[in-house]
Amino acid sequence: MKLLLSHIADLDGISPVILMKLIDEDFEYKLFEVNDLSSFIDEKINTNYFDKYEKIFITDLGIKKEVALKIINSKYKDKFLLFDHHQSHYYLNDYEFAKVEEEKDGFKECGTTIFYEYLVNNYDNKILRKESVITYVELVRENDTWQFTDFKEDAKNLNALFSFYGIEDFIDIYTTFLKGSNKFYFNENELFILKSLNNQMNNYLESMKDKVIFKKINGYNIGIVFAELYRSDLGNYLAEIYKDKIDFVCIINLSRHISLRGIKIDKPVNKFAEIYGGGGHPLASAIPFKDNLKELIIESIFYENK
């Protein structure tokens, strides 16, 4: 049996689950927020938890240096393989089990593309080489990196359906679809859903442009907005509208984390994210919340009169 540890937040994080299901591997999977994986491995590495797994794959996530060292010095060092594309995780390339690559042959990579290449090279499986699967992987890459080709609308539509279906239903639906179809397409029912979803998104983006709070923090001009939907579309939409006023957009999702989105190459958002324990790409990054943030919010609202 194998274990897949991946990112819960987006299409790139859950697509490796679909790829594993396509090759009918005997595996389990667990999905994590950015900062939770290191704690999980740190907790389990000195127990017998990983004994039953032949391989442990990590996709679209990094781990802390001290956790990587624990893996190297453990009896499981030959079981772990990590596939990631975040620039802020390049230090993991110092460890044999990790491959972190942001770009290859002029194309930006994502966790799914790197893991897909590994599977194709290590499994003699015809399904992985089907046109539908190749197209699916490319759509995930374009949506995650925002390096669009002629597939731009399909990439954004696939992500919209991911948000609509939810993680488990999306995995089931697209595993079945990719196994059964040689070509990638959206059926009539999905096209009807997508028309409605796109209208909803456009209305949402429009409604958020007047809710931006402008702040100067650590020398950066930032547009801050509290939102839970369409983080990439919203971030790029607001960054474009206010490009003469801000360096980048900060989207605070109180149920998850902080997303940073920018369109200015000379203002890399990952450098700002690293100040606060986050990281990512120059134009798209994230910052985790402090563990006690919700408690602090409650205390700030329901303070006691003295």
Short mmCIF file of C-alpha atoms in Angstrom, two decimals:
data_model
loop_
_atom_site.label_atom_id
_atom_site.label_comp_id
_atom_site.label_asym_id
_atom_site.label_seq_id
_atom_site.Cartn_x
_atom_site.Cartn_y
_atom_site.Cartn_z
CA MET A 1 0.00 0.00 0.00
CA LYS A 2 1.10 3.57 -0.73
CA LEU A 3 0.32 6.86 1.00
CA LEU A 4 -0.30 10.14 -0.82
CA LEU A 5 -0.01 13.39 1.15
CA SER A 6 -1.19 16.42 -0.79
CA HIS A 7 -2.62 19.94 -0.63
CA ILE A 8 -6.27 20.38 0.29
CA ALA A 9 -6.67 23.91 -1.01
CA ASP A 10 -6.93 23.60 -4.78
CA LEU A 11 -7.20 21.61 -8.00
CA ASP A 12 -3.45 21.01 -8.16
CA GLY A 13 -3.48 19.46 -4.71
CA ILE A 14 -6.27 16.96 -5.34
CA SER A 15 -5.40 15.98 -8.94
CA PRO A 16 -2.59 13.60 -7.85
CA VAL A 17 -5.31 11.64 -6.05
CA ILE A 18 -7.14 11.24 -9.36
CA LEU A 19 -3.92 10.16 -11.12
CA MET A 20 -3.33 7.47 -8.50
CA LYS A 21 -6.90 6.25 -8.87
CA LEU A 22 -6.44 6.05 -12.64
CA ILE A 23 -3.68 3.47 -12.26
CA ASP A 24 -5.74 1.52 -9.70
CA GLU A 25 -3.01 1.66 -7.09
CA ASP A 26 -3.69 0.40 -3.58
CA PHE A 27 -3.25 3.65 -1.68
CA GLU A 28 -4.57 5.98 0.98
CA TYR A 29 -4.48 9.75 0.84
CA LYS A 30 -4.57 12.64 3.27
CA LEU A 31 -4.98 16.31 2.37
CA PHE A 32 -3.32 19.11 4.32
CA GLU A 33 -3.17 22.85 4.64
CA VAL A 34 0.25 24.35 3.88
CA ASN A 35 1.75 24.30 7.38
CA ASP A 36 0.07 21.16 8.74
CA LEU A 37 2.04 18.52 6.84
CA SER A 38 5.34 19.14 8.65
CA SER A 39 3.62 18.71 12.02
CA PHE A 40 1.98 15.49 10.85
CA ILE A 41 5.24 13.91 9.66
CA ASP A 42 7.13 15.17 12.71
CA GLU A 43 4.55 13.50 14.95
CA LYS A 44 4.51 10.18 13.07
CA ILE A 45 8.15 9.71 12.00
CA ASN A 46 9.29 8.23 15.31
CA THR A 47 6.36 5.83 15.54
CA ASN A 48 5.44 2.79 13.45
CA TYR A 49 2.78 4.73 11.54
CA PHE A 50 4.58 4.58 8.18
CA ASP A 51 5.54 0.90 8.43
CA LYS A 52 2.62 -0.38 6.36
CA TYR A 53 3.34 1.90 3.40
CA GLU A 54 5.59 0.89 0.54
CA LYS A 55 5.94 4.50 -0.65
CA ILE A 56 4.91 7.89 0.73
CA PHE A 57 4.29 10.51 -1.94
CA ILE A 58 4.11 14.23 -1.11
CA THR A 59 2.66 16.48 -3.81
CA ASP A 60 2.16 20.24 -4.12
CA LEU A 61 3.49 20.80 -0.59
CA GLY A 62 6.80 21.48 1.10
CA ILE A 63 8.08 20.53 4.53
CA LYS A 64 10.39 22.24 6.99
CA LYS A 65 14.13 21.59 6.83
CA GLU A 66 14.17 19.95 10.24
CA VAL A 67 11.43 17.53 9.16
CA ALA A 68 13.31 16.72 5.95
CA LEU A 69 16.36 15.90 8.09
CA LYS A 70 14.26 13.64 10.30
CA ILE A 71 13.12 11.75 7.20
CA ILE A 72 16.71 11.35 5.97
CA ASN A 73 17.80 10.04 9.37
CA SER A 74 14.84 7.68 9.77
CA LYS A 75 14.20 4.11 8.65
CA TYR A 76 11.72 5.52 6.12
CA LYS A 77 14.22 7.59 4.12
CA ASP A 78 13.83 5.37 1.03
CA LYS A 79 10.04 5.47 1.18
CA PHE A 80 9.46 9.22 0.81
CA LEU A 81 9.22 11.06 -2.53
CA LEU A 82 8.27 14.74 -2.73
CA PHE A 83 7.05 16.56 -5.87
CA ASP A 84 6.56 20.33 -5.63
CA HIS A 85 6.85 23.50 -7.69
CA HIS A 86 7.02 26.37 -5.20
CA GLN A 87 10.10 28.56 -5.44
CA SER A 88 10.16 28.99 -1.67
CA HIS A 89 10.75 25.24 -1.30
CA TYR A 90 13.88 25.01 -3.47
CA TYR A 91 15.94 24.15 -0.37
CA LEU A 92 14.32 20.71 -0.43
CA ASN A 93 16.29 19.84 -3.57
CA ASP A 94 19.22 19.28 -1.21
CA TYR A 95 17.50 16.07 -0.14
CA GLU A 96 17.45 12.98 -2.36
CA PHE A 97 13.75 12.29 -1.92
CA ALA A 98 12.60 15.72 -3.15
CA LYS A 99 12.08 17.25 -6.57
CA VAL A 100 11.08 20.93 -6.59
CA GLU A 101 10.88 22.50 -10.04
CA GLU A 102 9.07 25.72 -10.88
CA GLU A 103 9.71 25.75 -14.63
CA LYS A 104 10.78 23.34 -17.35
CA ASP A 105 11.42 24.07 -21.03
CA GLY A 106 9.73 27.47 -20.76
CA PHE A 107 6.58 26.09 -19.12
CA LYS A 108 5.70 26.62 -15.48
CA GLU A 109 5.26 23.41 -13.54
CA CYS A 110 2.70 22.47 -10.92
CA GLY A 111 2.61 19.61 -8.44
CA THR A 112 0.36 17.59 -10.74
CA THR A 113 2.64 17.85 -13.80
CA ILE A 114 5.73 16.80 -11.85
CA PHE A 115 3.94 13.86 -10.24
CA TYR A 116 2.36 12.89 -13.59
CA GLU A 117 5.81 12.71 -15.20
CA TYR A 118 6.99 10.43 -12.39
CA LEU A 119 3.99 8.11 -12.83
CA VAL A 120 4.38 7.92 -16.62
CA ASN A 121 8.06 7.04 -16.23
CA ASN A 122 7.46 4.41 -13.55
CA TYR A 123 4.14 2.77 -14.44
CA ASP A 124 3.29 0.98 -17.66
CA ASN A 125 -0.29 2.24 -17.72
CA LYS A 126 -2.19 3.07 -20.91
CA ILE A 127 -4.77 5.26 -19.17
CA LEU A 128 -2.11 7.80 -18.15
CA ARG A 129 -1.22 8.28 -21.83
CA LYS A 130 -4.78 8.88 -23.02
CA GLU A 131 -5.47 12.22 -24.68
CA SER A 132 -8.13 13.03 -22.08
CA VAL A 133 -5.66 12.60 -19.21
CA ILE A 134 -2.89 14.57 -20.94
CA THR A 135 -5.36 17.41 -21.56
CA TYR A 136 -6.63 17.26 -17.97
CA VAL A 137 -3.09 17.56 -16.58
CA GLU A 138 -2.43 20.55 -18.85
CA LEU A 139 -5.64 22.27 -17.71
CA VAL A 140 -4.60 21.82 -14.08
CA ARG A 141 -1.16 23.27 -14.89
CA GLU A 142 -2.57 26.33 -16.64
CA ASN A 143 -5.10 27.04 -13.92
CA ASP A 144 -2.51 26.71 -11.17
CA THR A 145 0.28 28.70 -12.83
CA TRP A 146 -1.85 31.18 -14.80
CA GLN A 147 0.36 30.50 -17.80
CA PHE A 148 -2.51 30.16 -20.24
CA THR A 149 -2.58 28.85 -23.80
CA ASP A 150 -5.59 28.25 -26.06
CA PHE A 151 -6.95 26.07 -23.23
CA LYS A 152 -7.50 29.09 -20.95
CA GLU A 153 -11.30 28.92 -20.77
CA ASP A 154 -11.32 25.16 -20.29
CA ALA A 155 -8.74 25.48 -17.51
CA LYS A 156 -10.80 28.08 -15.67
CA ASN A 157 -13.98 26.08 -16.24
CA LEU A 158 -12.41 22.94 -14.79
CA ASN A 159 -11.49 24.88 -11.66
CA ALA A 160 -15.02 26.29 -11.43
CA LEU A 161 -16.42 22.75 -11.49
CA PHE A 162 -13.95 21.73 -8.79
CA SER A 163 -15.35 24.47 -6.55
CA PHE A 164 -18.92 23.48 -7.47
CA TYR A 165 -18.61 19.72 -6.91
CA GLY A 166 -16.37 19.79 -3.84
CA ILE A 167 -13.29 17.63 -3.30
CA GLU A 168 -14.71 14.11 -2.94
CA ASP A 169 -17.38 14.36 -5.66
CA PHE A 170 -14.91 15.97 -8.07
CA ILE A 171 -12.39 13.16 -7.50
CA ASP A 172 -15.06 10.51 -8.13
CA ILE A 173 -16.57 12.22 -11.18
CA TYR A 174 -13.28 12.91 -12.95
CA THR A 175 -11.72 9.57 -12.13
CA THR A 176 -14.69 7.89 -13.80
CA PHE A 177 -14.70 10.34 -16.71
CA LEU A 178 -10.97 10.06 -17.47
CA LYS A 179 -11.06 6.27 -17.31
CA GLY A 180 -13.98 6.13 -19.73
CA SER A 181 -13.23 8.88 -22.23
CA ASN A 182 -10.42 9.21 -24.74
CA LYS A 183 -11.03 12.95 -25.27
CA PHE A 184 -11.54 15.69 -22.72
CA TYR A 185 -14.79 17.66 -22.90
CA PHE A 186 -17.53 19.17 -20.74
CA ASN A 187 -20.94 17.55 -21.13
CA GLU A 188 -24.18 19.50 -21.69
CA ASN A 189 -25.10 19.51 -18.02
CA GLU A 190 -21.66 20.86 -17.06
CA LEU A 191 -21.86 23.57 -19.73
CA PHE A 192 -25.19 24.68 -18.28
CA ILE A 193 -23.70 24.73 -14.77
CA LEU A 194 -20.64 26.64 -15.99
CA LYS A 195 -22.73 29.37 -17.57
CA SER A 196 -24.43 29.99 -14.23
CA LEU A 197 -21.15 29.74 -12.27
CA ASN A 198 -19.39 32.24 -14.52
CA ASN A 199 -22.24 34.73 -14.09
CA GLN A 200 -22.03 34.28 -10.32
CA MET A 201 -18.27 34.79 -10.32
CA ASN A 202 -18.41 37.95 -12.42
CA ASN A 203 -21.06 39.41 -10.13
CA TYR A 204 -18.95 38.47 -7.10
CA LEU A 205 -15.80 40.08 -8.47
CA GLU A 206 -17.68 43.25 -9.28
CA SER A 207 -19.17 43.38 -5.78
CA MET A 208 -15.74 43.11 -4.12
CA LYS A 209 -13.98 46.00 -5.84
CA ASP A 210 -15.40 48.56 -3.41
CA LYS A 211 -14.53 46.47 -0.34
CA VAL A 212 -10.76 46.80 -0.63
CA ILE A 213 -8.87 48.27 2.34
CA PHE A 214 -5.66 50.05 1.35
CA LYS A 215 -2.65 49.76 3.67
CA LYS A 216 1.10 50.37 3.53
CA ILE A 217 2.92 47.47 5.26
CA ASN A 218 6.69 46.92 5.31
CA GLY A 219 7.11 49.35 2.44
CA TYR A 220 4.48 47.67 0.23
CA ASN A 221 1.22 49.27 -0.89
CA ILE A 222 -1.35 46.52 -0.38
CA GLY A 223 -5.03 46.14 -1.18
CA ILE A 224 -6.63 43.96 1.50
CA VAL A 225 -9.99 42.27 1.10
CA PHE A 226 -11.85 39.69 3.18
CA ALA A 227 -13.19 36.99 0.87
CA GLU A 228 -13.65 33.21 0.62
CA LEU A 229 -14.31 32.67 -3.08
CA TYR A 230 -12.40 32.82 -6.38
CA ARG A 231 -9.07 33.78 -4.80
CA SER A 232 -7.01 33.72 -8.02
CA ASP A 233 -9.61 35.40 -10.20
CA LEU A 234 -10.44 37.93 -7.52
CA GLY A 235 -6.80 38.67 -6.76
CA ASN A 236 -5.86 39.23 -10.38
CA TYR A 237 -9.04 41.23 -11.03
CA LEU A 238 -8.34 43.61 -8.14
CA ALA A 239 -4.60 43.80 -8.87
CA GLU A 240 -5.39 44.96 -12.39
CA ILE A 241 -8.04 47.48 -11.35
CA TYR A 242 -5.82 49.07 -8.68
CA LYS A 243 -2.43 48.56 -10.37
CA ASP A 244 -1.66 52.28 -10.14
CA LYS A 245 -2.40 52.30 -6.42
CA ILE A 246 -1.14 48.99 -4.98
CA ASP A 247 1.72 46.52 -5.36
CA PHE A 248 -0.43 43.45 -4.82
CA VAL A 249 -3.67 42.11 -3.33
CA CYS A 250 -4.02 40.35 0.01
CA ILE A 251 -7.11 38.11 0.30
CA ILE A 252 -7.95 37.10 3.86
CA ASN A 253 -10.05 33.96 4.08
CA LEU A 254 -10.77 33.48 7.78
CA SER A 255 -11.67 29.83 7.27
CA ARG A 256 -8.36 28.98 5.59
CA HIS A 257 -5.38 31.33 5.15
CA ILE A 258 -4.14 34.52 3.49
CA SER A 259 -3.64 34.54 -0.29
CA LEU A 260 -1.42 37.07 -2.05
CA ARG A 261 -1.87 37.86 -5.72
CA GLY A 262 0.05 40.33 -7.87
CA ILE A 263 0.77 41.24 -11.47
CA LYS A 264 4.02 43.20 -11.00
CA ILE A 265 7.22 41.23 -11.58
CA ASP A 266 9.27 43.79 -9.63
CA LYS A 267 7.05 43.31 -6.55
CA PRO A 268 7.28 39.56 -5.82
CA VAL A 269 4.61 38.59 -3.32
CA ASN A 270 6.54 35.54 -2.09
CA LYS A 271 9.17 37.82 -0.55
CA PHE A 272 6.44 39.54 1.46
CA ALA A 273 4.89 36.18 2.39
CA GLU A 274 8.21 34.88 3.74
CA ILE A 275 8.27 37.70 6.31
CA TYR A 276 5.18 36.15 7.90
CA GLY A 277 6.06 32.47 7.61
CA GLY A 278 4.52 31.89 4.19
CA GLY A 279 5.82 31.45 0.68
CA GLY A 280 4.97 30.50 -2.87
CA HIS A 281 5.53 32.09 -6.27
CA PRO A 282 6.47 35.67 -7.24
CA LEU A 283 2.89 36.45 -8.31
CA ALA A 284 0.93 34.02 -6.13
CA SER A 285 1.71 33.11 -2.53
CA ALA A 286 0.08 32.31 0.79
CA ILE A 287 0.55 33.07 4.48
CA PRO A 288 -0.76 30.69 7.18
CA PHE A 289 -2.70 31.99 10.15
CA LYS A 290 -1.32 31.86 13.64
CA ASP A 291 -2.79 28.97 15.61
CA ASN A 292 -4.56 31.31 18.04
CA LEU A 293 -5.94 33.74 15.45
CA LYS A 294 -9.59 32.80 15.90
CA GLU A 295 -9.25 33.11 19.66
CA LEU A 296 -7.72 36.57 19.25
CA ILE A 297 -10.61 37.63 16.99
CA ILE A 298 -13.18 36.40 19.50
CA GLU A 299 -11.41 38.26 22.31
CA SER A 300 -11.22 41.46 20.26
CA ILE A 301 -15.00 41.36 19.61
CA PHE A 302 -16.31 40.09 22.93
CA TYR A 303 -13.98 42.00 25.23
CA GLU A 304 -14.94 42.34 28.85
CA ASN A 305 -15.85 45.76 30.22
CA LYS A 306 -13.73 46.69 33.20
#
